[in-house]
């Protein structure tokens, strides 16, 4: 279980850093592409939001995998005595 916990914490840390960076670097910017000209602050907001959501998605996938492993071990211990 320790590798799963490390992976979840790492991905949560990456997501948190991206969230803080977007709050500090591009406050009050919503990543919506509504212009023809790309603006640097809008592109930065998109990149930081993508990193944040990727970290959260990875953490959820690792959590699902860890729960599957944990539930598999629980069912083995309850059926075999």
PDB file of N, CA, C and O in Angstrom:
ATOM      1  N   UNK A   1       0.811  -1.195   0.000  1.00  0.00           N
ATOM      2  CA  UNK A   1       0.000   0.000   0.000  1.00  0.00           C
ATOM      3  C   UNK A   1       0.855   1.260   0.000  1.00  0.00           C
ATOM      4  O   UNK A   1       0.384   2.299  -0.411  1.00  0.00           O
ATOM      5  N   UNK A   2       2.079   1.167   0.463  1.00  0.00           N
ATOM      6  CA  UNK A   2       2.929   2.344   0.549  1.00  0.00           C
ATOM      7  C   UNK A   2       3.230   2.953  -0.824  1.00  0.00           C
ATOM      8  O   UNK A   2       3.184   4.183  -0.960  1.00  0.00           O
ATOM      9  N   UNK A   3       3.505   2.165  -1.866  1.00  0.00           N
ATOM     10  CA  UNK A   3       3.726   2.792  -3.183  1.00  0.00           C
ATOM     11  C   UNK A   3       2.488   3.536  -3.688  1.00  0.00           C
ATOM     12  O   UNK A   3       2.611   4.583  -4.322  1.00  0.00           O
ATOM     13  N   UNK A   4       1.310   3.002  -3.411  1.00  0.00           N
ATOM     14  CA  UNK A   4       0.093   3.686  -3.821  1.00  0.00           C
ATOM     15  C   UNK A   4      -0.052   5.011  -3.085  1.00  0.00           C
ATOM     16  O   UNK A   4      -0.432   6.020  -3.678  1.00  0.00           O
ATOM     17  N   UNK A   5       0.231   5.012  -1.805  1.00  0.00           N
ATOM     18  CA  UNK A   5       0.136   6.236  -1.026  1.00  0.00           C
ATOM     19  C   UNK A   5       1.130   7.280  -1.523  1.00  0.00           C
ATOM     20  O   UNK A   5       0.794   8.460  -1.644  1.00  0.00           O
ATOM     21  N   UNK A   6       2.336   6.843  -1.848  1.00  0.00           N
ATOM     22  CA  UNK A   6       3.334   7.773  -2.385  1.00  0.00           C
ATOM     23  C   UNK A   6       2.873   8.368  -3.716  1.00  0.00           C
ATOM     24  O   UNK A   6       3.031   9.565  -3.962  1.00  0.00           O
ATOM     25  N   UNK A   7       2.306   7.534  -4.565  1.00  0.00           N
ATOM     26  CA  UNK A   7       1.844   8.014  -5.869  1.00  0.00           C
ATOM     27  C   UNK A   7       0.691   8.998  -5.705  1.00  0.00           C
ATOM     28  O   UNK A   7       0.658  10.039  -6.383  1.00  0.00           O
ATOM     29  N   UNK A   8      -0.250   8.691  -4.826  1.00  0.00           N
ATOM     30  CA  UNK A   8      -1.374   9.600  -4.591  1.00  0.00           C
ATOM     31  C   UNK A   8      -0.878  10.930  -4.043  1.00  0.00           C
ATOM     32  O   UNK A   8      -1.312  11.998  -4.490  1.00  0.00           O
ATOM     33  N   UNK A   9       0.032  10.884  -3.091  1.00  0.00           N
ATOM     34  CA  UNK A   9       0.553  12.128  -2.525  1.00  0.00           C
ATOM     35  C   UNK A   9       1.335  12.934  -3.555  1.00  0.00           C
ATOM     36  O   UNK A   9       1.233  14.166  -3.593  1.00  0.00           O
ATOM     37  N   UNK A  10       2.112  12.264  -4.396  1.00  0.00           N
ATOM     38  CA  UNK A  10       2.864  12.969  -5.430  1.00  0.00           C
ATOM     39  C   UNK A  10       1.927  13.649  -6.424  1.00  0.00           C
ATOM     40  O   UNK A  10       2.118  14.820  -6.772  1.00  0.00           O
ATOM     41  N   UNK A  11       0.916  12.932  -6.876  1.00  0.00           N
ATOM     42  CA  UNK A  11      -0.019  13.509  -7.838  1.00  0.00           C
ATOM     43  C   UNK A  11      -0.847  14.628  -7.213  1.00  0.00           C
ATOM     44  O   UNK A  11      -1.138  15.636  -7.865  1.00  0.00           O
ATOM     45  N   UNK A  12      -1.212  14.472  -5.948  1.00  0.00           N
ATOM     46  CA  UNK A  12      -1.932  15.548  -5.260  1.00  0.00           C
ATOM     47  C   UNK A  12      -1.040  16.772  -5.089  1.00  0.00           C
ATOM     48  O   UNK A  12      -1.500  17.916  -5.210  1.00  0.00           O
ATOM     49  N   UNK A  13       0.242  16.549  -4.819  1.00  0.00           N
ATOM     50  CA  UNK A  13       1.179  17.659  -4.699  1.00  0.00           C
ATOM     51  C   UNK A  13       1.340  18.392  -6.026  1.00  0.00           C
ATOM     52  O   UNK A  13       1.335  19.631  -6.063  1.00  0.00           O
ATOM     53  N   UNK A  14       1.464  17.662  -7.119  1.00  0.00           N
ATOM     54  CA  UNK A  14       1.578  18.281  -8.440  1.00  0.00           C
ATOM     55  C   UNK A  14       0.331  19.103  -8.745  1.00  0.00           C
ATOM     56  O   UNK A  14       0.415  20.241  -9.222  1.00  0.00           O
ATOM     57  N   UNK A  15      -0.830  18.539  -8.448  1.00  0.00           N
ATOM     58  CA  UNK A  15      -2.072  19.251  -8.695  1.00  0.00           C
ATOM     59  C   UNK A  15      -2.175  20.501  -7.819  1.00  0.00           C
ATOM     60  O   UNK A  15      -2.603  21.560  -8.278  1.00  0.00           O
ATOM     61  N   UNK A  16      -1.770  20.385  -6.572  1.00  0.00           N
ATOM     62  CA  UNK A  16      -1.815  21.541  -5.676  1.00  0.00           C
ATOM     63  C   UNK A  16      -0.858  22.640  -6.094  1.00  0.00           C
ATOM     64  O   UNK A  16      -1.193  23.826  -6.034  1.00  0.00           O
ATOM     65  N   UNK A  17       0.328  22.264  -6.536  1.00  0.00           N
ATOM     66  CA  UNK A  17       1.300  23.262  -6.994  1.00  0.00           C
ATOM     67  C   UNK A  17       0.772  23.975  -8.236  1.00  0.00           C
ATOM     68  O   UNK A  17       0.913  25.198  -8.373  1.00  0.00           O
ATOM     69  N   UNK A  18       0.167  23.231  -9.150  1.00  0.00           N
ATOM     70  CA  UNK A  18      -0.403  23.858 -10.348  1.00  0.00           C
ATOM     71  C   UNK A  18      -1.544  24.795  -9.985  1.00  0.00           C
ATOM     72  O   UNK A  18      -1.679  25.879 -10.564  1.00  0.00           O
ATOM     73  N   UNK A  19      -2.350  24.418  -9.004  1.00  0.00           N
ATOM     74  CA  UNK A  19      -3.452  25.279  -8.572  1.00  0.00           C
ATOM     75  C   UNK A  19      -2.926  26.562  -7.949  1.00  0.00           C
ATOM     76  O   UNK A  19      -3.402  27.661  -8.264  1.00  0.00           O
ATOM     77  N   UNK A  20      -1.938  26.438  -7.078  1.00  0.00           N
ATOM     78  CA  UNK A  20      -1.361  27.630  -6.441  1.00  0.00           C
ATOM     79  C   UNK A  20      -0.677  28.508  -7.481  1.00  0.00           C
ATOM     80  O   UNK A  20      -0.804  29.743  -7.443  1.00  0.00           O
ATOM     81  N   UNK A  21       0.031  27.886  -8.418  1.00  0.00           N
ATOM     82  CA  UNK A  21       0.700  28.666  -9.458  1.00  0.00           C
ATOM     83  C   UNK A  21      -0.307  29.413 -10.317  1.00  0.00           C
ATOM     84  O   UNK A  21      -0.082  30.572 -10.682  1.00  0.00           O
ATOM     85  N   UNK A  22      -1.431  28.783 -10.640  1.00  0.00           N
ATOM     86  CA  UNK A  22      -2.434  29.485 -11.441  1.00  0.00           C
ATOM     87  C   UNK A  22      -3.098  30.597 -10.629  1.00  0.00           C
ATOM     88  O   UNK A  22      -3.443  31.641 -11.182  1.00  0.00           O
ATOM     89  N   UNK A  23      -3.237  30.403  -9.331  1.00  0.00           N
ATOM     90  CA  UNK A  23      -3.814  31.453  -8.488  1.00  0.00           C
ATOM     91  C   UNK A  23      -2.874  32.645  -8.358  1.00  0.00           C
ATOM     92  O   UNK A  23      -3.322  33.788  -8.284  1.00  0.00           O
ATOM     93  N   UNK A  24      -1.577  32.372  -8.334  1.00  0.00           N
ATOM     94  CA  UNK A  24      -0.594  33.444  -8.165  1.00  0.00           C
ATOM     95  C   UNK A  24      -0.256  34.112  -9.492  1.00  0.00           C
ATOM     96  O   UNK A  24      -0.197  35.336  -9.591  1.00  0.00           O
ATOM     97  N   UNK A  25      -0.011  33.300 -10.536  1.00  0.00           N
ATOM     98  CA  UNK A  25       0.481  33.848 -11.795  1.00  0.00           C
ATOM     99  C   UNK A  25      -0.618  34.448 -12.674  1.00  0.00           C
ATOM    100  O   UNK A  25      -0.394  35.462 -13.336  1.00  0.00           O
ATOM    101  N   UNK A  26      -1.753  33.805 -12.725  1.00  0.00           N
ATOM    102  CA  UNK A  26      -2.843  34.302 -13.574  1.00  0.00           C
ATOM    103  C   UNK A  26      -4.152  34.357 -12.779  1.00  0.00           C
ATOM    104  O   UNK A  26      -5.083  33.608 -13.049  1.00  0.00           O
ATOM    105  N   UNK A  27      -4.233  35.265 -11.796  1.00  0.00           N
ATOM    106  CA  UNK A  27      -5.495  35.372 -11.044  1.00  0.00           C
ATOM    107  C   UNK A  27      -6.577  36.008 -11.927  1.00  0.00           C
ATOM    108  O   UNK A  27      -6.294  36.773 -12.847  1.00  0.00           O
ATOM    109  N   UNK A  28      -7.794  35.659 -11.673  1.00  0.00           N
ATOM    110  CA  UNK A  28      -8.956  36.207 -12.380  1.00  0.00           C
ATOM    111  C   UNK A  28      -8.947  35.907 -13.875  1.00  0.00           C
ATOM    112  O   UNK A  28      -9.498  36.660 -14.664  1.00  0.00           O
ATOM    113  N   UNK A  29      -8.300  34.826 -14.279  1.00  0.00           N
ATOM    114  CA  UNK A  29      -8.314  34.416 -15.681  1.00  0.00           C
ATOM    115  C   UNK A  29      -8.994  33.054 -15.752  1.00  0.00           C
ATOM    116  O   UNK A  29      -8.584  32.109 -15.088  1.00  0.00           O
ATOM    117  N   UNK A  30     -10.026  32.997 -16.554  1.00  0.00           N
ATOM    118  CA  UNK A  30     -10.730  31.737 -16.772  1.00  0.00           C
ATOM    119  C   UNK A  30     -10.255  31.193 -18.118  1.00  0.00           C
ATOM    120  O   UNK A  30     -10.311  31.906 -19.120  1.00  0.00           O
ATOM    121  N   UNK A  31      -9.754  29.957 -18.143  1.00  0.00           N
ATOM    122  CA  UNK A  31      -9.219  29.434 -19.409  1.00  0.00           C
ATOM    123  C   UNK A  31     -10.323  29.115 -20.417  1.00  0.00           C
ATOM    124  O   UNK A  31     -10.745  27.976 -20.588  1.00  0.00           O
ATOM    125  N   UNK A  32     -10.811  30.157 -21.092  1.00  0.00           N
ATOM    126  CA  UNK A  32     -11.808  30.013 -22.147  1.00  0.00           C
ATOM    127  C   UNK A  32     -11.231  30.673 -23.395  1.00  0.00           C
ATOM    128  O   UNK A  32     -10.851  31.837 -23.368  1.00  0.00           O
ATOM    129  N   UNK A  33     -11.140  29.949 -24.471  1.00  0.00           N
ATOM    130  CA  UNK A  33     -10.587  30.492 -25.707  1.00  0.00           C
ATOM    131  C   UNK A  33     -11.699  31.202 -26.469  1.00  0.00           C
ATOM    132  O   UNK A  33     -12.529  30.578 -27.109  1.00  0.00           O
ATOM    133  N   UNK A  34     -11.705  32.525 -26.403  1.00  0.00           N
ATOM    134  CA  UNK A  34     -12.746  33.287 -27.081  1.00  0.00           C
ATOM    135  C   UNK A  34     -12.186  34.323 -28.059  1.00  0.00           C
ATOM    136  O   UNK A  34     -12.928  35.118 -28.595  1.00  0.00           O
ATOM    137  N   UNK A  35     -10.881  34.306 -28.287  1.00  0.00           N
ATOM    138  CA  UNK A  35     -10.279  35.260 -29.224  1.00  0.00           C
ATOM    139  C   UNK A  35      -9.502  34.510 -30.298  1.00  0.00           C
ATOM    140  O   UNK A  35      -9.125  33.352 -30.130  1.00  0.00           O
ATOM    141  N   UNK A  36      -9.264  35.205 -31.392  1.00  0.00           N
ATOM    142  CA  UNK A  36      -8.464  34.619 -32.472  1.00  0.00           C
ATOM    143  C   UNK A  36      -6.978  34.741 -32.184  1.00  0.00           C
ATOM    144  O   UNK A  36      -6.194  33.912 -32.625  1.00  0.00           O
ATOM    145  N   UNK A  37      -6.588  35.763 -31.464  1.00  0.00           N
ATOM    146  CA  UNK A  37      -5.181  35.999 -31.130  1.00  0.00           C
ATOM    147  C   UNK A  37      -4.846  35.281 -29.823  1.00  0.00           C
ATOM    148  O   UNK A  37      -5.491  35.528 -28.811  1.00  0.00           O
ATOM    149  N   UNK A  38      -3.848  34.395 -29.831  1.00  0.00           N
ATOM    150  CA  UNK A  38      -3.465  33.743 -28.568  1.00  0.00           C
ATOM    151  C   UNK A  38      -2.754  34.730 -27.635  1.00  0.00           C
ATOM    152  O   UNK A  38      -1.885  35.487 -28.068  1.00  0.00           O
ATOM    153  N   UNK A  39      -3.166  34.752 -26.405  1.00  0.00           N
ATOM    154  CA  UNK A  39      -2.533  35.617 -25.419  1.00  0.00           C
ATOM    155  C   UNK A  39      -1.749  34.752 -24.444  1.00  0.00           C
ATOM    156  O   UNK A  39      -2.215  33.681 -24.054  1.00  0.00           O
ATOM    157  N   UNK A  40      -0.558  35.220 -24.047  1.00  0.00           N
ATOM    158  CA  UNK A  40       0.299  34.394 -23.190  1.00  0.00           C
ATOM    159  C   UNK A  40      -0.345  34.034 -21.853  1.00  0.00           C
ATOM    160  O   UNK A  40      -0.213  32.908 -21.389  1.00  0.00           O
ATOM    161  N   UNK A  41      -1.048  34.961 -21.219  1.00  0.00           N
ATOM    162  CA  UNK A  41      -1.645  34.640 -19.930  1.00  0.00           C
ATOM    163  C   UNK A  41      -2.762  33.611 -20.068  1.00  0.00           C
ATOM    164  O   UNK A  41      -2.964  32.780 -19.187  1.00  0.00           O
ATOM    165  N   UNK A  42      -3.471  33.642 -21.200  1.00  0.00           N
ATOM    166  CA  UNK A  42      -4.520  32.665 -21.425  1.00  0.00           C
ATOM    167  C   UNK A  42      -3.934  31.281 -21.687  1.00  0.00           C
ATOM    168  O   UNK A  42      -4.438  30.270 -21.191  1.00  0.00           O
ATOM    169  N   UNK A  43      -2.835  31.223 -22.436  1.00  0.00           N
ATOM    170  CA  UNK A  43      -2.167  29.944 -22.683  1.00  0.00           C
ATOM    171  C   UNK A  43      -1.602  29.369 -21.386  1.00  0.00           C
ATOM    172  O   UNK A  43      -1.672  28.156 -21.156  1.00  0.00           O
ATOM    173  N   UNK A  44      -1.042  30.237 -20.538  1.00  0.00           N
ATOM    174  CA  UNK A  44      -0.523  29.776 -19.250  1.00  0.00           C
ATOM    175  C   UNK A  44      -1.646  29.228 -18.375  1.00  0.00           C
ATOM    176  O   UNK A  44      -1.483  28.204 -17.707  1.00  0.00           O
ATOM    177  N   UNK A  45      -2.798  29.897 -18.412  1.00  0.00           N
ATOM    178  CA  UNK A  45      -3.942  29.409 -17.636  1.00  0.00           C
ATOM    179  C   UNK A  45      -4.385  28.035 -18.128  1.00  0.00           C
ATOM    180  O   UNK A  45      -4.708  27.155 -17.326  1.00  0.00           O
ATOM    181  N   UNK A  46      -4.392  27.835 -19.448  1.00  0.00           N
ATOM    182  CA  UNK A  46      -4.753  26.527 -19.998  1.00  0.00           C
ATOM    183  C   UNK A  46      -3.766  25.451 -19.572  1.00  0.00           C
ATOM    184  O   UNK A  46      -4.156  24.342 -19.183  1.00  0.00           O
ATOM    185  N   UNK A  47      -2.477  25.742 -19.648  1.00  0.00           N
ATOM    186  CA  UNK A  47      -1.454  24.750 -19.297  1.00  0.00           C
ATOM    187  C   UNK A  47      -1.545  24.387 -17.822  1.00  0.00           C
ATOM    188  O   UNK A  47      -1.492  23.200 -17.452  1.00  0.00           O
ATOM    189  N   UNK A  48      -1.692  25.377 -16.975  1.00  0.00           N
ATOM    190  CA  UNK A  48      -1.767  25.095 -15.536  1.00  0.00           C
ATOM    191  C   UNK A  48      -3.034  24.326 -15.179  1.00  0.00           C
ATOM    192  O   UNK A  48      -3.008  23.429 -14.330  1.00  0.00           O
ATOM    193  N   UNK A  49      -4.147  24.647 -15.824  1.00  0.00           N
ATOM    194  CA  UNK A  49      -5.390  23.898 -15.572  1.00  0.00           C
ATOM    195  C   UNK A  49      -5.257  22.458 -16.066  1.00  0.00           C
ATOM    196  O   UNK A  49      -5.739  21.525 -15.428  1.00  0.00           O
ATOM    197  N   UNK A  50      -4.568  22.256 -17.196  1.00  0.00           N
ATOM    198  CA  UNK A  50      -4.360  20.902 -17.708  1.00  0.00           C
ATOM    199  C   UNK A  50      -3.486  20.089 -16.758  1.00  0.00           C
ATOM    200  O   UNK A  50      -3.760  18.909 -16.503  1.00  0.00           O
ATOM    201  N   UNK A  51      -2.433  20.704 -16.221  1.00  0.00           N
ATOM    202  CA  UNK A  51      -1.572  20.000 -15.258  1.00  0.00           C
ATOM    203  C   UNK A  51      -2.355  19.664 -13.996  1.00  0.00           C
ATOM    204  O   UNK A  51      -2.247  18.556 -13.463  1.00  0.00           O
ATOM    205  N   UNK A  52      -3.157  20.608 -13.539  1.00  0.00           N
ATOM    206  CA  UNK A  52      -3.958  20.376 -12.331  1.00  0.00           C
ATOM    207  C   UNK A  52      -4.936  19.214 -12.521  1.00  0.00           C
ATOM    208  O   UNK A  52      -5.032  18.318 -11.676  1.00  0.00           O
ATOM    209  N   UNK A  53      -5.642  19.218 -13.638  1.00  0.00           N
ATOM    210  CA  UNK A  53      -6.628  18.162 -13.869  1.00  0.00           C
ATOM    211  C   UNK A  53      -5.969  16.809 -14.155  1.00  0.00           C
ATOM    212  O   UNK A  53      -6.512  15.761 -13.785  1.00  0.00           O
ATOM    213  N   UNK A  54      -4.808  16.813 -14.782  1.00  0.00           N
ATOM    214  CA  UNK A  54      -4.082  15.569 -15.009  1.00  0.00           C
ATOM    215  C   UNK A  54      -3.621  14.962 -13.686  1.00  0.00           C
ATOM    216  O   UNK A  54      -3.718  13.748 -13.480  1.00  0.00           O
ATOM    217  N   UNK A  55      -3.139  15.807 -12.786  1.00  0.00           N
ATOM    218  CA  UNK A  55      -2.733  15.320 -11.469  1.00  0.00           C
ATOM    219  C   UNK A  55      -3.896  14.740 -10.690  1.00  0.00           C
ATOM    220  O   UNK A  55      -3.785  13.680 -10.068  1.00  0.00           O
ATOM    221  N   UNK A  56      -5.029  15.422 -10.734  1.00  0.00           N
ATOM    222  CA  UNK A  56      -6.208  14.910 -10.028  1.00  0.00           C
ATOM    223  C   UNK A  56      -6.717  13.610 -10.644  1.00  0.00           C
ATOM    224  O   UNK A  56      -7.097  12.680  -9.929  1.00  0.00           O
ATOM    225  N   UNK A  57      -6.727  13.545 -11.970  1.00  0.00           N
ATOM    226  CA  UNK A  57      -7.165  12.317 -12.640  1.00  0.00           C
ATOM    227  C   UNK A  57      -6.247  11.146 -12.338  1.00  0.00           C
ATOM    228  O   UNK A  57      -6.703  10.029 -12.107  1.00  0.00           O
ATOM    229  N   UNK A  58      -4.945  11.412 -12.324  1.00  0.00           N
ATOM    230  CA  UNK A  58      -3.990  10.358 -11.975  1.00  0.00           C
ATOM    231  C   UNK A  58      -4.166   9.887 -10.549  1.00  0.00           C
ATOM    232  O   UNK A  58      -4.079   8.689 -10.269  1.00  0.00           O
ATOM    233  N   UNK A  59      -4.422  10.820  -9.634  1.00  0.00           N
ATOM    234  CA  UNK A  59      -4.639  10.443  -8.234  1.00  0.00           C
ATOM    235  C   UNK A  59      -5.887   9.575  -8.094  1.00  0.00           C
ATOM    236  O   UNK A  59      -5.898   8.604  -7.333  1.00  0.00           O
ATOM    237  N   UNK A  60      -6.922   9.900  -8.831  1.00  0.00           N
ATOM    238  CA  UNK A  60      -8.149   9.096  -8.780  1.00  0.00           C
ATOM    239  C   UNK A  60      -7.894   7.691  -9.330  1.00  0.00           C
ATOM    240  O   UNK A  60      -8.356   6.698  -8.754  1.00  0.00           O
ATOM    241  N   UNK A  61      -7.135   7.595 -10.426  1.00  0.00           N
ATOM    242  CA  UNK A  61      -6.838   6.271 -10.996  1.00  0.00           C
ATOM    243  C   UNK A  61      -5.991   5.429 -10.043  1.00  0.00           C
ATOM    244  O   UNK A  61      -6.219   4.228  -9.895  1.00  0.00           O
ATOM    245  N   UNK A  62      -5.020   6.050  -9.387  1.00  0.00           N
ATOM    246  CA  UNK A  62      -4.199   5.315  -8.424  1.00  0.00           C
ATOM    247  C   UNK A  62      -5.055   4.884  -7.232  1.00  0.00           C
ATOM    248  O   UNK A  62      -4.907   3.771  -6.722  1.00  0.00           O
ATOM    249  N   UNK A  63      -5.950   5.746  -6.798  1.00  0.00           N
ATOM    250  CA  UNK A  63      -6.835   5.403  -5.685  1.00  0.00           C
ATOM    251  C   UNK A  63      -7.745   4.234  -6.044  1.00  0.00           C
ATOM    252  O   UNK A  63      -7.938   3.322  -5.237  1.00  0.00           O
ATOM    253  N   UNK A  64      -8.285   4.234  -7.241  1.00  0.00           N
ATOM    254  CA  UNK A  64      -9.130   3.121  -7.682  1.00  0.00           C
ATOM    255  C   UNK A  64      -8.320   1.818  -7.725  1.00  0.00           C
ATOM    256  O   UNK A  64      -8.790   0.762  -7.296  1.00  0.00           O
ATOM    257  N   UNK A  65      -7.093   1.905  -8.230  1.00  0.00           N
ATOM    258  CA  UNK A  65      -6.237   0.720  -8.294  1.00  0.00           C
ATOM    259  C   UNK A  65      -5.901   0.210  -6.897  1.00  0.00           C
ATOM    260  O   UNK A  65      -5.900  -1.002  -6.647  1.00  0.00           O
ATOM    261  N   UNK A  66      -5.609   1.111  -5.976  1.00  0.00           N
ATOM    262  CA  UNK A  66      -5.291   0.713  -4.603  1.00  0.00           C
ATOM    263  C   UNK A  66      -6.502   0.091  -3.912  1.00  0.00           C
ATOM    264  O   UNK A  66      -6.373  -0.900  -3.184  1.00  0.00           O
ATOM    265  N   UNK A  67      -7.680   0.659  -4.143  1.00  0.00           N
ATOM    266  CA  UNK A  67      -8.887   0.086  -3.537  1.00  0.00           C
ATOM    267  C   UNK A  67      -9.179  -1.303  -4.097  1.00  0.00           C
ATOM    268  O   UNK A  67      -9.614  -2.193  -3.366  1.00  0.00           O
ATOM    269  N   UNK A  68      -8.929  -1.473  -5.382  1.00  0.00           N
ATOM    270  CA  UNK A  68      -9.128  -2.794  -5.984  1.00  0.00           C
ATOM    271  C   UNK A  68      -8.191  -3.816  -5.355  1.00  0.00           C
ATOM    272  O   UNK A  68      -8.599  -4.934  -5.029  1.00  0.00           O
ATOM    273  N   UNK A  69      -6.949  -3.450  -5.164  1.00  0.00           N
ATOM    274  CA  UNK A  69      -5.990  -4.349  -4.527  1.00  0.00           C
ATOM    275  C   UNK A  69      -6.391  -4.635  -3.081  1.00  0.00           C
ATOM    276  O   UNK A  69      -6.366  -5.783  -2.630  1.00  0.00           O
ATOM    277  N   UNK A  70      -6.784  -3.605  -2.350  1.00  0.00           N
ATOM    278  CA  UNK A  70      -7.165  -3.764  -0.955  1.00  0.00           C
ATOM    279  C   UNK A  70      -8.416  -4.631  -0.806  1.00  0.00           C
ATOM    280  O   UNK A  70      -8.471  -5.510   0.052  1.00  0.00           O
ATOM    281  N   UNK A  71      -9.400  -4.399  -1.662  1.00  0.00           N
ATOM    282  CA  UNK A  71     -10.622  -5.211  -1.598  1.00  0.00           C
ATOM    283  C   UNK A  71     -10.343  -6.649  -2.014  1.00  0.00           C
ATOM    284  O   UNK A  71     -10.970  -7.579  -1.505  1.00  0.00           O
ATOM    285  N   UNK A  72      -9.414  -6.850  -2.939  1.00  0.00           N
ATOM    286  CA  UNK A  72      -9.039  -8.209  -3.329  1.00  0.00           C
ATOM    287  C   UNK A  72      -8.387  -8.955  -2.185  1.00  0.00           C
ATOM    288  O   UNK A  72      -8.643 -10.139  -1.967  1.00  0.00           O
ATOM    289  N   UNK A  73      -7.550  -8.271  -1.428  1.00  0.00           N
ATOM    290  CA  UNK A  73      -6.917  -8.904  -0.267  1.00  0.00           C
ATOM    291  C   UNK A  73      -7.942  -9.185   0.822  1.00  0.00           C
ATOM    292  O   UNK A  73      -7.869 -10.188   1.505  1.00  0.00           O
ATOM    293  N   UNK A  74      -8.913  -8.286   0.983  1.00  0.00           N
ATOM    294  CA  UNK A  74      -9.948  -8.492   1.993  1.00  0.00           C
ATOM    295  C   UNK A  74     -10.795  -9.716   1.656  1.00  0.00           C
ATOM    296  O   UNK A  74     -11.151 -10.488   2.536  1.00  0.00           O
ATOM    297  N   UNK A  75     -11.125  -9.907   0.389  1.00  0.00           N
ATOM    298  CA  UNK A  75     -11.964 -11.052   0.026  1.00  0.00           C
ATOM    299  C   UNK A  75     -11.189 -12.360   0.158  1.00  0.00           C
ATOM    300  O   UNK A  75     -11.765 -13.398   0.474  1.00  0.00           O
ATOM    301  N   UNK A  76      -9.872 -12.330  -0.090  1.00  0.00           N
ATOM    302  CA  UNK A  76      -9.070 -13.547   0.082  1.00  0.00           C
ATOM    303  C   UNK A  76      -8.981 -13.941   1.556  1.00  0.00           C
ATOM    304  O   UNK A  76      -9.035 -15.120   1.874  1.00  0.00           O
ATOM    305  N   UNK A  77      -8.861 -12.972   2.441  1.00  0.00           N
ATOM    306  CA  UNK A  77      -8.745 -13.301   3.858  1.00  0.00           C
ATOM    307  C   UNK A  77     -10.069 -13.750   4.441  1.00  0.00           C
ATOM    308  O   UNK A  77     -10.092 -14.534   5.384  1.00  0.00           O
ATOM    309  N   UNK A  78     -11.184 -13.322   3.893  1.00  0.00           N
ATOM    310  CA  UNK A  78     -12.464 -13.727   4.443  1.00  0.00           C
ATOM    311  C   UNK A  78     -12.903 -15.102   3.926  1.00  0.00           C
ATOM    312  O   UNK A  78     -13.610 -15.815   4.590  1.00  0.00           O
ATOM    313  N   UNK A  79     -12.474 -15.467   2.701  1.00  0.00           N
ATOM    314  CA  UNK A  79     -12.918 -16.759   2.166  1.00  0.00           C
ATOM    315  C   UNK A  79     -12.006 -17.903   2.586  1.00  0.00           C
ATOM    316  O   UNK A  79     -12.470 -19.016   2.773  1.00  0.00           O
ATOM    317  N   UNK A  80     -10.729 -17.673   2.744  1.00  0.00           N
ATOM    318  CA  UNK A  80      -9.791 -18.728   3.094  1.00  0.00           C
ATOM    319  C   UNK A  80      -9.447 -18.595   4.582  1.00  0.00           C
ATOM    320  O   UNK A  80      -8.921 -17.611   5.024  1.00  0.00           O
ATOM    321  N   UNK A  81      -9.774 -19.644   5.348  1.00  0.00           N
ATOM    322  CA  UNK A  81      -9.473 -19.615   6.778  1.00  0.00           C
ATOM    323  C   UNK A  81      -8.750 -20.846   7.175  1.00  0.00           C
ATOM    324  O   UNK A  81      -8.922 -21.906   6.846  1.00  0.00           O
TER     325      UNK A  81
END
